[in-house]
Amino acid sequence: MVTCPMCDAVIDVDEEDLDEGDPLSCDECGASIRVVGVDPIELESDDEDDEDEEDFDDFEDEDEDEEEEEEEEEDW
């Protein structure tokens, strides 16, 4: 039984036919998934949107750091 790493829904595929790197998609949540291991079966999200969100979070942290530095300079 193969389950979606995003929503845990069962994905209907023949496990014996899966190879590392194969793309899959979840019918329940629509996530793009790829096979990263075959013994045992391991899947991970292949959505590029996830990477973009992480990058955006990094930028927010940098902005906060810059704001704190500006406030410290004003206090001088």
Short mmCIF file of N, CA and C in Angstrom, two decimals:
data_model
loop_
_atom_site.label_atom_id
_atom_site.label_comp_id
_atom_site.label_asym_id
_atom_site.label_seq_id
_atom_site.Cartn_x
_atom_site.Cartn_y
_atom_site.Cartn_z
N MET A 1 0.85 -1.18 0.00
CA MET A 1 0.00 0.00 0.00
C MET A 1 0.89 1.25 0.00
N VAL A 2 0.66 2.13 -0.93
CA VAL A 2 1.41 3.37 -1.06
C VAL A 2 0.49 4.51 -0.61
N THR A 3 1.02 5.37 0.28
CA THR A 3 0.21 6.50 0.76
C THR A 3 0.90 7.82 0.44
N CYS A 4 0.10 8.83 0.23
CA CYS A 4 0.58 10.17 -0.07
C CYS A 4 1.29 10.75 1.15
N PRO A 5 2.50 11.29 0.98
CA PRO A 5 3.20 11.90 2.12
C PRO A 5 2.59 13.21 2.58
N MET A 6 1.71 13.78 1.76
CA MET A 6 1.10 15.06 2.12
C MET A 6 -0.21 14.88 2.89
N CYS A 7 -1.07 13.93 2.44
CA CYS A 7 -2.39 13.81 3.05
C CYS A 7 -2.70 12.40 3.56
N ASP A 8 -1.78 11.47 3.37
CA ASP A 8 -1.91 10.08 3.82
C ASP A 8 -3.00 9.30 3.10
N ALA A 9 -3.47 9.79 1.96
CA ALA A 9 -4.44 9.05 1.17
C ALA A 9 -3.73 7.90 0.45
N VAL A 10 -4.46 6.82 0.21
CA VAL A 10 -3.89 5.68 -0.50
C VAL A 10 -3.79 6.01 -1.99
N ILE A 11 -2.62 5.74 -2.57
CA ILE A 11 -2.40 5.95 -4.00
C ILE A 11 -2.43 4.60 -4.68
N ASP A 12 -3.28 4.46 -5.68
CA ASP A 12 -3.49 3.19 -6.34
C ASP A 12 -2.43 2.97 -7.42
N VAL A 13 -1.34 2.29 -7.05
CA VAL A 13 -0.27 1.94 -7.99
C VAL A 13 0.21 0.53 -7.66
N ASP A 14 0.80 -0.12 -8.66
CA ASP A 14 1.41 -1.42 -8.44
C ASP A 14 2.82 -1.20 -7.92
N GLU A 15 3.05 -1.53 -6.65
CA GLU A 15 4.34 -1.26 -6.02
C GLU A 15 5.50 -1.94 -6.75
N GLU A 16 5.25 -3.06 -7.37
CA GLU A 16 6.30 -3.79 -8.06
C GLU A 16 6.77 -3.06 -9.32
N ASP A 17 5.93 -2.20 -9.88
CA ASP A 17 6.27 -1.47 -11.10
C ASP A 17 6.97 -0.13 -10.83
N LEU A 18 7.10 0.25 -9.56
CA LEU A 18 7.70 1.54 -9.23
C LEU A 18 9.22 1.48 -9.29
N ASP A 19 9.82 2.52 -9.84
CA ASP A 19 11.26 2.68 -9.87
C ASP A 19 11.61 4.02 -9.24
N GLU A 20 12.82 4.13 -8.72
CA GLU A 20 13.28 5.37 -8.12
C GLU A 20 13.22 6.50 -9.15
N GLY A 21 12.64 7.63 -8.75
CA GLY A 21 12.50 8.77 -9.64
C GLY A 21 11.17 8.85 -10.35
N ASP A 22 10.36 7.80 -10.27
CA ASP A 22 9.05 7.81 -10.93
C ASP A 22 8.16 8.91 -10.36
N PRO A 23 7.48 9.65 -11.22
CA PRO A 23 6.54 10.67 -10.73
C PRO A 23 5.17 10.04 -10.47
N LEU A 24 4.51 10.51 -9.45
CA LEU A 24 3.14 10.10 -9.13
C LEU A 24 2.36 11.35 -8.78
N SER A 25 1.03 11.20 -8.71
CA SER A 25 0.22 12.30 -8.21
C SER A 25 -0.88 11.73 -7.34
N CYS A 26 -1.26 12.49 -6.35
CA CYS A 26 -2.30 12.07 -5.42
C CYS A 26 -3.65 12.53 -5.94
N ASP A 27 -4.58 11.59 -6.05
CA ASP A 27 -5.92 11.93 -6.52
C ASP A 27 -6.69 12.73 -5.48
N GLU A 28 -6.34 12.58 -4.21
CA GLU A 28 -7.06 13.26 -3.14
C GLU A 28 -6.67 14.73 -3.01
N CYS A 29 -5.35 15.00 -2.87
CA CYS A 29 -4.93 16.38 -2.62
C CYS A 29 -4.25 17.02 -3.84
N GLY A 30 -3.97 16.23 -4.89
CA GLY A 30 -3.38 16.76 -6.11
C GLY A 30 -1.88 16.98 -6.04
N ALA A 31 -1.23 16.51 -4.98
CA ALA A 31 0.20 16.71 -4.81
C ALA A 31 0.99 15.94 -5.87
N SER A 32 2.06 16.56 -6.35
CA SER A 32 3.01 15.88 -7.21
C SER A 32 4.02 15.19 -6.31
N ILE A 33 4.24 13.91 -6.55
CA ILE A 33 5.07 13.09 -5.68
C ILE A 33 6.06 12.34 -6.54
N ARG A 34 7.22 12.02 -5.97
CA ARG A 34 8.15 11.17 -6.71
C ARG A 34 8.66 10.08 -5.78
N VAL A 35 9.03 8.96 -6.38
CA VAL A 35 9.55 7.82 -5.64
C VAL A 35 11.03 8.09 -5.35
N VAL A 36 11.42 8.04 -4.08
CA VAL A 36 12.81 8.25 -3.71
C VAL A 36 13.48 6.96 -3.23
N GLY A 37 12.68 5.93 -3.00
CA GLY A 37 13.21 4.64 -2.60
C GLY A 37 12.21 3.55 -2.92
N VAL A 38 12.72 2.35 -3.23
CA VAL A 38 11.81 1.28 -3.62
C VAL A 38 11.78 0.10 -2.65
N ASP A 39 12.73 0.02 -1.71
CA ASP A 39 12.72 -1.10 -0.78
C ASP A 39 13.14 -0.62 0.60
N PRO A 40 12.25 -0.12 1.40
CA PRO A 40 10.81 0.00 1.21
C PRO A 40 10.45 1.20 0.33
N ILE A 41 9.20 1.26 -0.07
CA ILE A 41 8.73 2.36 -0.91
C ILE A 41 8.78 3.65 -0.10
N GLU A 42 9.48 4.65 -0.63
CA GLU A 42 9.56 5.97 0.00
C GLU A 42 9.17 7.01 -1.03
N LEU A 43 8.29 7.91 -0.63
CA LEU A 43 7.82 8.98 -1.51
C LEU A 43 8.11 10.33 -0.86
N GLU A 44 8.27 11.35 -1.70
CA GLU A 44 8.38 12.71 -1.19
C GLU A 44 7.69 13.65 -2.16
N SER A 45 7.29 14.80 -1.63
CA SER A 45 6.62 15.80 -2.45
C SER A 45 7.57 16.31 -3.52
N ASP A 46 7.03 16.48 -4.72
CA ASP A 46 7.83 16.98 -5.84
C ASP A 46 7.31 18.34 -6.28
N ASP A 47 6.46 18.95 -5.44
CA ASP A 47 5.89 20.25 -5.78
C ASP A 47 6.94 21.33 -5.63
N GLU A 48 7.15 22.12 -6.67
CA GLU A 48 8.10 23.23 -6.62
C GLU A 48 7.57 24.34 -5.73
N ASP A 49 6.24 24.38 -5.53
CA ASP A 49 5.65 25.42 -4.70
C ASP A 49 6.17 25.34 -3.27
N ASP A 50 6.42 24.10 -2.78
CA ASP A 50 6.93 23.94 -1.43
C ASP A 50 8.27 24.64 -1.27
N GLU A 51 9.14 24.53 -2.25
CA GLU A 51 10.45 25.16 -2.19
C GLU A 51 10.30 26.67 -2.21
N ASP A 52 9.37 27.18 -3.00
CA ASP A 52 9.16 28.62 -3.08
C ASP A 52 8.70 29.17 -1.73
N GLU A 53 7.83 28.44 -1.03
CA GLU A 53 7.34 28.90 0.26
C GLU A 53 8.49 28.96 1.26
N GLU A 54 9.37 27.96 1.24
CA GLU A 54 10.51 27.97 2.14
C GLU A 54 11.40 29.16 1.85
N ASP A 55 11.65 29.45 0.58
CA ASP A 55 12.47 30.58 0.20
C ASP A 55 11.85 31.88 0.68
N PHE A 56 10.53 32.00 0.59
CA PHE A 56 9.83 33.19 1.03
C PHE A 56 10.01 33.38 2.52
N ASP A 57 9.94 32.28 3.28
CA ASP A 57 10.13 32.37 4.72
C ASP A 57 11.53 32.88 5.05
N ASP A 58 12.52 32.46 4.29
CA ASP A 58 13.89 32.92 4.51
C ASP A 58 13.99 34.42 4.31
N PHE A 59 13.30 34.95 3.29
CA PHE A 59 13.34 36.37 3.03
C PHE A 59 12.69 37.15 4.17
N GLU A 60 11.61 36.61 4.73
CA GLU A 60 10.94 37.28 5.84
C GLU A 60 11.89 37.42 7.02
N ASP A 61 12.64 36.35 7.32
CA ASP A 61 13.58 36.40 8.43
C ASP A 61 14.64 37.45 8.19
N GLU A 62 15.14 37.56 6.97
CA GLU A 62 16.16 38.56 6.65
C GLU A 62 15.60 39.96 6.83
N ASP A 63 14.35 40.18 6.42
CA ASP A 63 13.72 41.49 6.57
C ASP A 63 13.61 41.86 8.04
N GLU A 64 13.26 40.90 8.89
CA GLU A 64 13.13 41.17 10.31
C GLU A 64 14.48 41.54 10.90
N ASP A 65 15.53 40.84 10.49
CA ASP A 65 16.87 41.13 10.98
C ASP A 65 17.29 42.55 10.59
N GLU A 66 16.99 42.94 9.35
CA GLU A 66 17.34 44.28 8.89
C GLU A 66 16.59 45.34 9.68
N GLU A 67 15.32 45.10 9.98
CA GLU A 67 14.53 46.05 10.74
C GLU A 67 15.11 46.22 12.14
N GLU A 68 15.53 45.10 12.76
CA GLU A 68 16.11 45.18 14.10
C GLU A 68 17.40 45.98 14.07
N GLU A 69 18.23 45.78 13.05
CA GLU A 69 19.48 46.51 12.93
C GLU A 69 19.21 48.00 12.76
N GLU A 70 18.20 48.36 11.96
CA GLU A 70 17.87 49.76 11.75
C GLU A 70 17.40 50.41 13.05
N GLU A 71 16.62 49.67 13.85
CA GLU A 71 16.13 50.20 15.11
C GLU A 71 17.30 50.43 16.06
N GLU A 72 18.27 49.50 16.09
CA GLU A 72 19.43 49.68 16.95
C GLU A 72 20.23 50.90 16.54
N GLU A 73 20.37 51.15 15.24
CA GLU A 73 21.12 52.29 14.75
C GLU A 73 20.44 53.59 15.15
N GLU A 74 19.10 53.59 15.13
CA GLU A 74 18.35 54.79 15.50
C GLU A 74 18.53 55.12 16.98
N ASP A 75 18.66 54.06 17.80
CA ASP A 75 18.83 54.27 19.24
C ASP A 75 20.15 54.94 19.56
N TRP A 76 21.14 54.83 18.72
CA TRP A 76 22.48 55.41 18.97
C TRP A 76 22.33 56.87 18.87
#
